[in-house]
Coordinates of C-alpha atoms in Angstrom, one line a residue:
X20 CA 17.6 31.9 -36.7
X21 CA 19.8 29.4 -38.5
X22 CA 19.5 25.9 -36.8
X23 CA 23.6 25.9 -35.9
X24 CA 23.1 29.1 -33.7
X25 CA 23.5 28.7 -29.9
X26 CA 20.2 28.6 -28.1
X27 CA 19.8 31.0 -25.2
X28 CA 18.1 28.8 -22.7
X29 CA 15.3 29.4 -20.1
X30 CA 15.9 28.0 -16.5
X31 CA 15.2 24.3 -15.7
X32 CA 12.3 25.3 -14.0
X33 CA 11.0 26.9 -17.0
X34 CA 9.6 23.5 -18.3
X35 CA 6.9 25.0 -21.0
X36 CA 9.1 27.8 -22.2
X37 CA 12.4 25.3 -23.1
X38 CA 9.9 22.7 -24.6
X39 CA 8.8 25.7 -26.7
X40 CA 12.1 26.3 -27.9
X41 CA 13.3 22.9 -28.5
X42 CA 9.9 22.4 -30.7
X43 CA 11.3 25.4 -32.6
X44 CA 14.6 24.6 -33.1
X45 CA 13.4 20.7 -34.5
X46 CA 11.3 22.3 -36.9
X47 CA 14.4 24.4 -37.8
X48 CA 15.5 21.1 -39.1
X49 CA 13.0 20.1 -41.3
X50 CA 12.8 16.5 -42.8
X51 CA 16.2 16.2 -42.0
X52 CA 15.6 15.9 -38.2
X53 CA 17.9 17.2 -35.3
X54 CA 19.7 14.5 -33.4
X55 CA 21.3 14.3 -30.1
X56 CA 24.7 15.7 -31.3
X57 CA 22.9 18.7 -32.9
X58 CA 20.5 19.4 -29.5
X59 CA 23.8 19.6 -27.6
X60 CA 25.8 22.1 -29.6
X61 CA 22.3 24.1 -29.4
X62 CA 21.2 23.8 -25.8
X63 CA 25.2 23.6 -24.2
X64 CA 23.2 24.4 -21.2
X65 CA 21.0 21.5 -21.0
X66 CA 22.0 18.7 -18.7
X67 CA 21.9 15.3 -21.1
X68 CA 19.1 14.1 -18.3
X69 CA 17.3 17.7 -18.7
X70 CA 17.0 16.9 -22.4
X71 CA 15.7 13.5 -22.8
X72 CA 13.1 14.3 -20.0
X73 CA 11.7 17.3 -22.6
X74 CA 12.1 15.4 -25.1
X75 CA 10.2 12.7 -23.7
X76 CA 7.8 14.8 -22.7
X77 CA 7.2 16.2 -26.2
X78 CA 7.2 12.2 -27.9
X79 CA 4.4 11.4 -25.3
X80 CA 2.5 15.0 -26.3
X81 CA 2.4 14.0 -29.7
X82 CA 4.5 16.6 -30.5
X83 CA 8.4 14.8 -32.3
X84 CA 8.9 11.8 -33.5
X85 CA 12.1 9.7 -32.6
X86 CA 13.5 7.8 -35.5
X87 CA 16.9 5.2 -36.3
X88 CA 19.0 6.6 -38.8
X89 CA 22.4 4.7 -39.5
X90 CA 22.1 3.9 -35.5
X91 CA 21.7 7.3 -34.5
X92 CA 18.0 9.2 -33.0
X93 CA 16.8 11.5 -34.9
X94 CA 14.2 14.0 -33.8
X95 CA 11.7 15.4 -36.5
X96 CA 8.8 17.6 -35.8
X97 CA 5.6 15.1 -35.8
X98 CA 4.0 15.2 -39.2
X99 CA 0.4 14.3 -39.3
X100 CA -0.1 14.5 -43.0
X101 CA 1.4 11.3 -44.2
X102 CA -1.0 9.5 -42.2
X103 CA -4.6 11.7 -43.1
X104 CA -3.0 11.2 -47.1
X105 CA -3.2 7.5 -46.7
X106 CA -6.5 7.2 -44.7
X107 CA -8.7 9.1 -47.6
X108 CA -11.5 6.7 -48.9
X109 CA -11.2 4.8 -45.3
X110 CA -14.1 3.9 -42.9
X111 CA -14.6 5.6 -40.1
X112 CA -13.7 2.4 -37.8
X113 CA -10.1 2.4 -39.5
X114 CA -9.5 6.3 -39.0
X115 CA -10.3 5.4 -35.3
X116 CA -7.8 2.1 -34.8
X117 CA -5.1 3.8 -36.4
X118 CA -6.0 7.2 -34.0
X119 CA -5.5 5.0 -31.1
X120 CA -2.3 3.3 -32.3
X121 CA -1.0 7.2 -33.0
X122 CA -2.0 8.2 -29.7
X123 CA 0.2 5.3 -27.9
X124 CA 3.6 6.7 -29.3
X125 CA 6.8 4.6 -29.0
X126 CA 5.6 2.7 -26.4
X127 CA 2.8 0.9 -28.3
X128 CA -1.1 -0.3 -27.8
X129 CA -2.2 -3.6 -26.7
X130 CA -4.8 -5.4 -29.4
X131 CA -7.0 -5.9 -26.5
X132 CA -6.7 -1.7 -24.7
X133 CA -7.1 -0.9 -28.8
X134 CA -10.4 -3.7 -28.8
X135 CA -11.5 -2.2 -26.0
X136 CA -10.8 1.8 -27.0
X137 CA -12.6 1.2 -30.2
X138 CA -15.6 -1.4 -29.3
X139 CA -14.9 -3.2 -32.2
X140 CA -15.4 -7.5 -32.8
X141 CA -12.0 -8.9 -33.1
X142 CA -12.6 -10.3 -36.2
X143 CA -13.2 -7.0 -38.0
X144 CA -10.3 -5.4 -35.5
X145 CA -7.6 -7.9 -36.6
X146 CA -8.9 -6.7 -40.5
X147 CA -8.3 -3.6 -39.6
X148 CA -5.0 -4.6 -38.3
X149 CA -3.8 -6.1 -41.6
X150 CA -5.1 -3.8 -43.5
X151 CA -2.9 -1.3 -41.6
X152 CA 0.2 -3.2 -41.8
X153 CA -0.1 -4.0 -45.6
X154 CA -0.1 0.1 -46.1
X155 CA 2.8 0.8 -43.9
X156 CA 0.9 2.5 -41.6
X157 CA 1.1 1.0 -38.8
X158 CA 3.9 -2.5 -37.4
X159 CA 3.4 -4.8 -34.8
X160 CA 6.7 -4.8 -32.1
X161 CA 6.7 -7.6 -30.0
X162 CA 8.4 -6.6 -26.1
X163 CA 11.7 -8.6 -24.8
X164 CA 9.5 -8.4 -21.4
X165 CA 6.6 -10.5 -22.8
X166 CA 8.0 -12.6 -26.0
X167 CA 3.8 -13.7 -27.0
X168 CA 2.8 -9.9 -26.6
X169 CA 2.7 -7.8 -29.9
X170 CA 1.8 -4.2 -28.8
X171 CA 0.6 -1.9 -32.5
X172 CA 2.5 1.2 -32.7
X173 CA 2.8 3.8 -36.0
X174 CA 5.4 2.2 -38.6
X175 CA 8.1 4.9 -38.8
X176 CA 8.1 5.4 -35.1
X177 CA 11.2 4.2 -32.9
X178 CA 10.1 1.6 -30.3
X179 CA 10.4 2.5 -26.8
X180 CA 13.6 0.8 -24.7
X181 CA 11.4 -0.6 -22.7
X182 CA 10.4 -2.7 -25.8
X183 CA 13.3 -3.7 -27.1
X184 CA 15.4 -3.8 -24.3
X185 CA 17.8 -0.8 -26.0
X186 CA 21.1 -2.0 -26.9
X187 CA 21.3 -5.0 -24.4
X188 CA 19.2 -6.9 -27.0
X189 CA 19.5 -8.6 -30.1
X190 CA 16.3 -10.0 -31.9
X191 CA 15.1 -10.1 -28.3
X192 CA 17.3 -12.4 -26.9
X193 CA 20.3 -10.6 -23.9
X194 CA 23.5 -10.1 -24.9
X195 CA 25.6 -11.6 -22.1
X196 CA 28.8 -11.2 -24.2
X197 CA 28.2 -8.2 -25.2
X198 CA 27.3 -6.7 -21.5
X199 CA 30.3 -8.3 -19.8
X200 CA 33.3 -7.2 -22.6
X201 CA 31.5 -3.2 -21.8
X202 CA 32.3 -4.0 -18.4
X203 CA 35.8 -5.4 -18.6
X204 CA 36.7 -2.5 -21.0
X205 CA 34.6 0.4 -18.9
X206 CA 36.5 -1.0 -16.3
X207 CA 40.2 -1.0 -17.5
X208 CA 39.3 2.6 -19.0
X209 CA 39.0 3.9 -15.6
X210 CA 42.3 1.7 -14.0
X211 CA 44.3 2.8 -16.7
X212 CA 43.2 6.5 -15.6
X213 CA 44.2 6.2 -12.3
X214 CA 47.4 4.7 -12.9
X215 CA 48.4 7.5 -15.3
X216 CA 47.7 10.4 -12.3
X217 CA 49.8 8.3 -9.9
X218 CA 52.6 10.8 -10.7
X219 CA 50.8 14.2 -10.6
X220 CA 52.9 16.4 -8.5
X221 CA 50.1 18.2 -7.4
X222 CA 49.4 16.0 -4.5
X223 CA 47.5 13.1 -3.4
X224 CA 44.0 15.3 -3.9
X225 CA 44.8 16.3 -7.6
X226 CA 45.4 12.5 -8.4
X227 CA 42.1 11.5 -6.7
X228 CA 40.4 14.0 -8.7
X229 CA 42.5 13.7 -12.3
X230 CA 41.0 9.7 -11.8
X231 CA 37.7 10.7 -12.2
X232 CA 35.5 10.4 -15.8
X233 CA 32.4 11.0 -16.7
X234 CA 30.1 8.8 -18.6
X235 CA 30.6 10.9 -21.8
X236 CA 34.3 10.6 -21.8
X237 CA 33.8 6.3 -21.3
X238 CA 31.4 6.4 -23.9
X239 CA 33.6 8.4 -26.1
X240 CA 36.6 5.1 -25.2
X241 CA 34.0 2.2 -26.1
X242 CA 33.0 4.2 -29.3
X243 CA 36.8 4.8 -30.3
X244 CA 37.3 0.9 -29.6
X245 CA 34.5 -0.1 -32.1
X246 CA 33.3 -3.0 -30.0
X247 CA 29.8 -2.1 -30.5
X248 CA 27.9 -3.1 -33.1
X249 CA 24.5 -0.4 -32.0
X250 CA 25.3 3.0 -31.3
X251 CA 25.8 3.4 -27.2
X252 CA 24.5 6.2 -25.6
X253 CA 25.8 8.2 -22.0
X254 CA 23.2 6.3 -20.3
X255 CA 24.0 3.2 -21.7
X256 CA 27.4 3.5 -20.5
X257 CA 26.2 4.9 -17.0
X258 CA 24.6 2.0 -16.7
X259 CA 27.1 -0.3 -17.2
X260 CA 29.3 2.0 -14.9
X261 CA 26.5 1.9 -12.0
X262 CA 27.0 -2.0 -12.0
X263 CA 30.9 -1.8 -11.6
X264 CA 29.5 0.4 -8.8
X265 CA 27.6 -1.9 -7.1
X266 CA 30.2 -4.7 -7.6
X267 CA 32.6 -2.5 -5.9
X268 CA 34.6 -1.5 -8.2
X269 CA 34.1 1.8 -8.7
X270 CA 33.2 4.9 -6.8
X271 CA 30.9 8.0 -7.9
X272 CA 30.4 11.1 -7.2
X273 CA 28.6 14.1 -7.7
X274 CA 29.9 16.4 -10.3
X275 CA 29.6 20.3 -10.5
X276 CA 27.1 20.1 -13.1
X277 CA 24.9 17.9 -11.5
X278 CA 26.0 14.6 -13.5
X279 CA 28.0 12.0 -12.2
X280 CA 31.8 10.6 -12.2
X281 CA 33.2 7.9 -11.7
X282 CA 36.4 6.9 -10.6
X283 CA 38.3 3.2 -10.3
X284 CA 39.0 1.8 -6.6
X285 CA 40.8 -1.1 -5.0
X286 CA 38.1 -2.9 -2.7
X287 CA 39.7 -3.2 0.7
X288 CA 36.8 -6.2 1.2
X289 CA 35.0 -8.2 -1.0
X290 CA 31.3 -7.1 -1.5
X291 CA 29.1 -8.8 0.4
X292 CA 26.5 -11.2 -0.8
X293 CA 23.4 -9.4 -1.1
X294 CA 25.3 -6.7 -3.1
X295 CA 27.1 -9.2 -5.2
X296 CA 23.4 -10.6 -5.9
X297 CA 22.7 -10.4 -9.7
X298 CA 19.4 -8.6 -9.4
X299 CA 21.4 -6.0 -7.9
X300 CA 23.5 -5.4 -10.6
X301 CA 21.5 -6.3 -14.1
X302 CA 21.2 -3.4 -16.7
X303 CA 17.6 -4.9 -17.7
X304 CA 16.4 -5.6 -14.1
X305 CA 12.7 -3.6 -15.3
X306 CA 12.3 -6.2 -17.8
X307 CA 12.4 -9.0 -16.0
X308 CA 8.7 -10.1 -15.0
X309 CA 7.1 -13.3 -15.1
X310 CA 5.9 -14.6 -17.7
X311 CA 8.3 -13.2 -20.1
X312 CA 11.7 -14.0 -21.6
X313 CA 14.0 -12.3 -18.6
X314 CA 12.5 -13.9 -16.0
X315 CA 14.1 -15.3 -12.1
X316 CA 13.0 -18.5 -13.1
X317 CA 15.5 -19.4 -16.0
X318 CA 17.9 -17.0 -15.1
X319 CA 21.0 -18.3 -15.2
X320 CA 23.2 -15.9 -13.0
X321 CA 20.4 -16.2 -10.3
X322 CA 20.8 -20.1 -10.1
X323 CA 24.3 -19.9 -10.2
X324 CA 24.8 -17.2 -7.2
X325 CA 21.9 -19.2 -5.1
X326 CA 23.9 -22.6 -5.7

């Protein structure tokens, strides 16, 4: 089967068989990798949330690795031989850090869960450590939730959102800017939508529905704009979209497909306060915890709402 050919997919409930297939068509890929654009084409009836949940499964199995190329994911068939090459002539004690680091995926290992996995002395742990990180083998990420805390994960693997906050972040620190120009132009996308059905003859029902767009259709507006310096993804945008929700300024619905659209509305009242509360709102609400560096206490948006 040549890697461009249309998959013929199992049902959704047919978890094992489709992660079968998708495993298949990665390796198709080779070194190359498949990325999101390719999966698409290849599974056109895959769901964009019924293909990052396999594919999440399959990072957390061990099976693909997720990698950044030019600002695009790139999936590659996991390749376990790069890593044996480099640990020939090493003691057993490093073979078993860096199996623990492996086994943590994109989402990283604490130095003290890896102290604790391998019942090693820090001293000789941390020379381990180095000793990993000055052959490449391994990096050290630190997560925008918890600025002191490093978590060890393999060095050509893609760090989890959840560690670097996704596209919200720069060298850990929020873009505010950035968040609030995606939501004026998201936002004026959607108006400018619904002011160009006003005169569908088809009646009042046709131009409620010709108003609607789907996240794929925004994000395909904020890529054409070139506002973006990181590549934005559906959900990305979907988030963004789900806080003009909440603010009131847009209204979703279901679609046929099981996705969502969304649609620009004039409020008839303004939102009330709970709803207009930040926390409600923020694209990086799960990574705010204390201690860490999005956190309520220093969070501007909070203090200014409460004053």
């Amino acid at each position: 089967m040549d890697p461009t050919d249309t998959v013929q997919c199992a049902s959704s409930s047919s978890a094992p068989a489709n992660e079968q297939m998708l495993i298949s068509v990665v390796t198709k890929f080779g070194s190359k990798g498949a990325t999101d654009a390719d999966l698409e084409k290849l599974f056109p009836n895959w769901t964009p949330d019924m293909r990052v949940t396999i594919l999440n499964k399959l990072i957390a199995k061990g099976f693909i690795d997720i990698f950044n190329s030019g600002g695009n994911l790139v999936y590659k068939i996991k390749d376990t031989s790069q890593g044996a090459e480099k640990l020939k002539g090493a003691d057993n004690e490093e073979k078993v850090v860096f199996k623990i680091i492996e086994e943590a995926g994109n989402k990283g290992i604490w130095i003290r869960d890896i102290r604790f996995k391998s019942n090693l002395m820090p001293t000789q742990l941390n020379k381990i450590l180095k000793m990993l990180e000055g052959k490449k083998m391994i990096k050290a990420v630190k997560s925008v939730a918890a600025s002191k805390k490093k978590v060890y994960m393999l060095f050509n693997v893609e760090p989890d959102r959840s560690l670097t906050g996704g596209a919200w972040y720069c060298d850990q620190d929020f873009e505010t800017e950035f968040v609030d120009v995606l939501n004026q132009q998201c936002y004026r996308f959607l108006q400018q939508k619904k002011e160009t059905t006003v005169g569908n003859k088809g009646g009042p029902l046709a131009v409620r529905n010709a108003s609607y767009a789907s996240p794929k259709q925004v994000c395909k507006f904020i890529t054409e704009l070139g506002i973006s310096k990181v590549q934005l993804s559906e959900d990305d945008i979907k988030t963004i979209l789900d806080t003009l929700v909440f603010d009131g300024k847009l209204e979703r619905v279901v679609s046929t497909d099981g996705g969502f659209l969304f649609r620009a509305i004039d409020s008839l009242l303004p939102p009330p306060d709970l709803i207009r509360m930040p926390c409600g709102v923020c694209p990086v609400i799960n990574n705010c915890s204390y201690p860490g560096k999005v956190n309520p206490e220093i969070c501007v948006y909070l203090n200014d709402w409460l004053s």
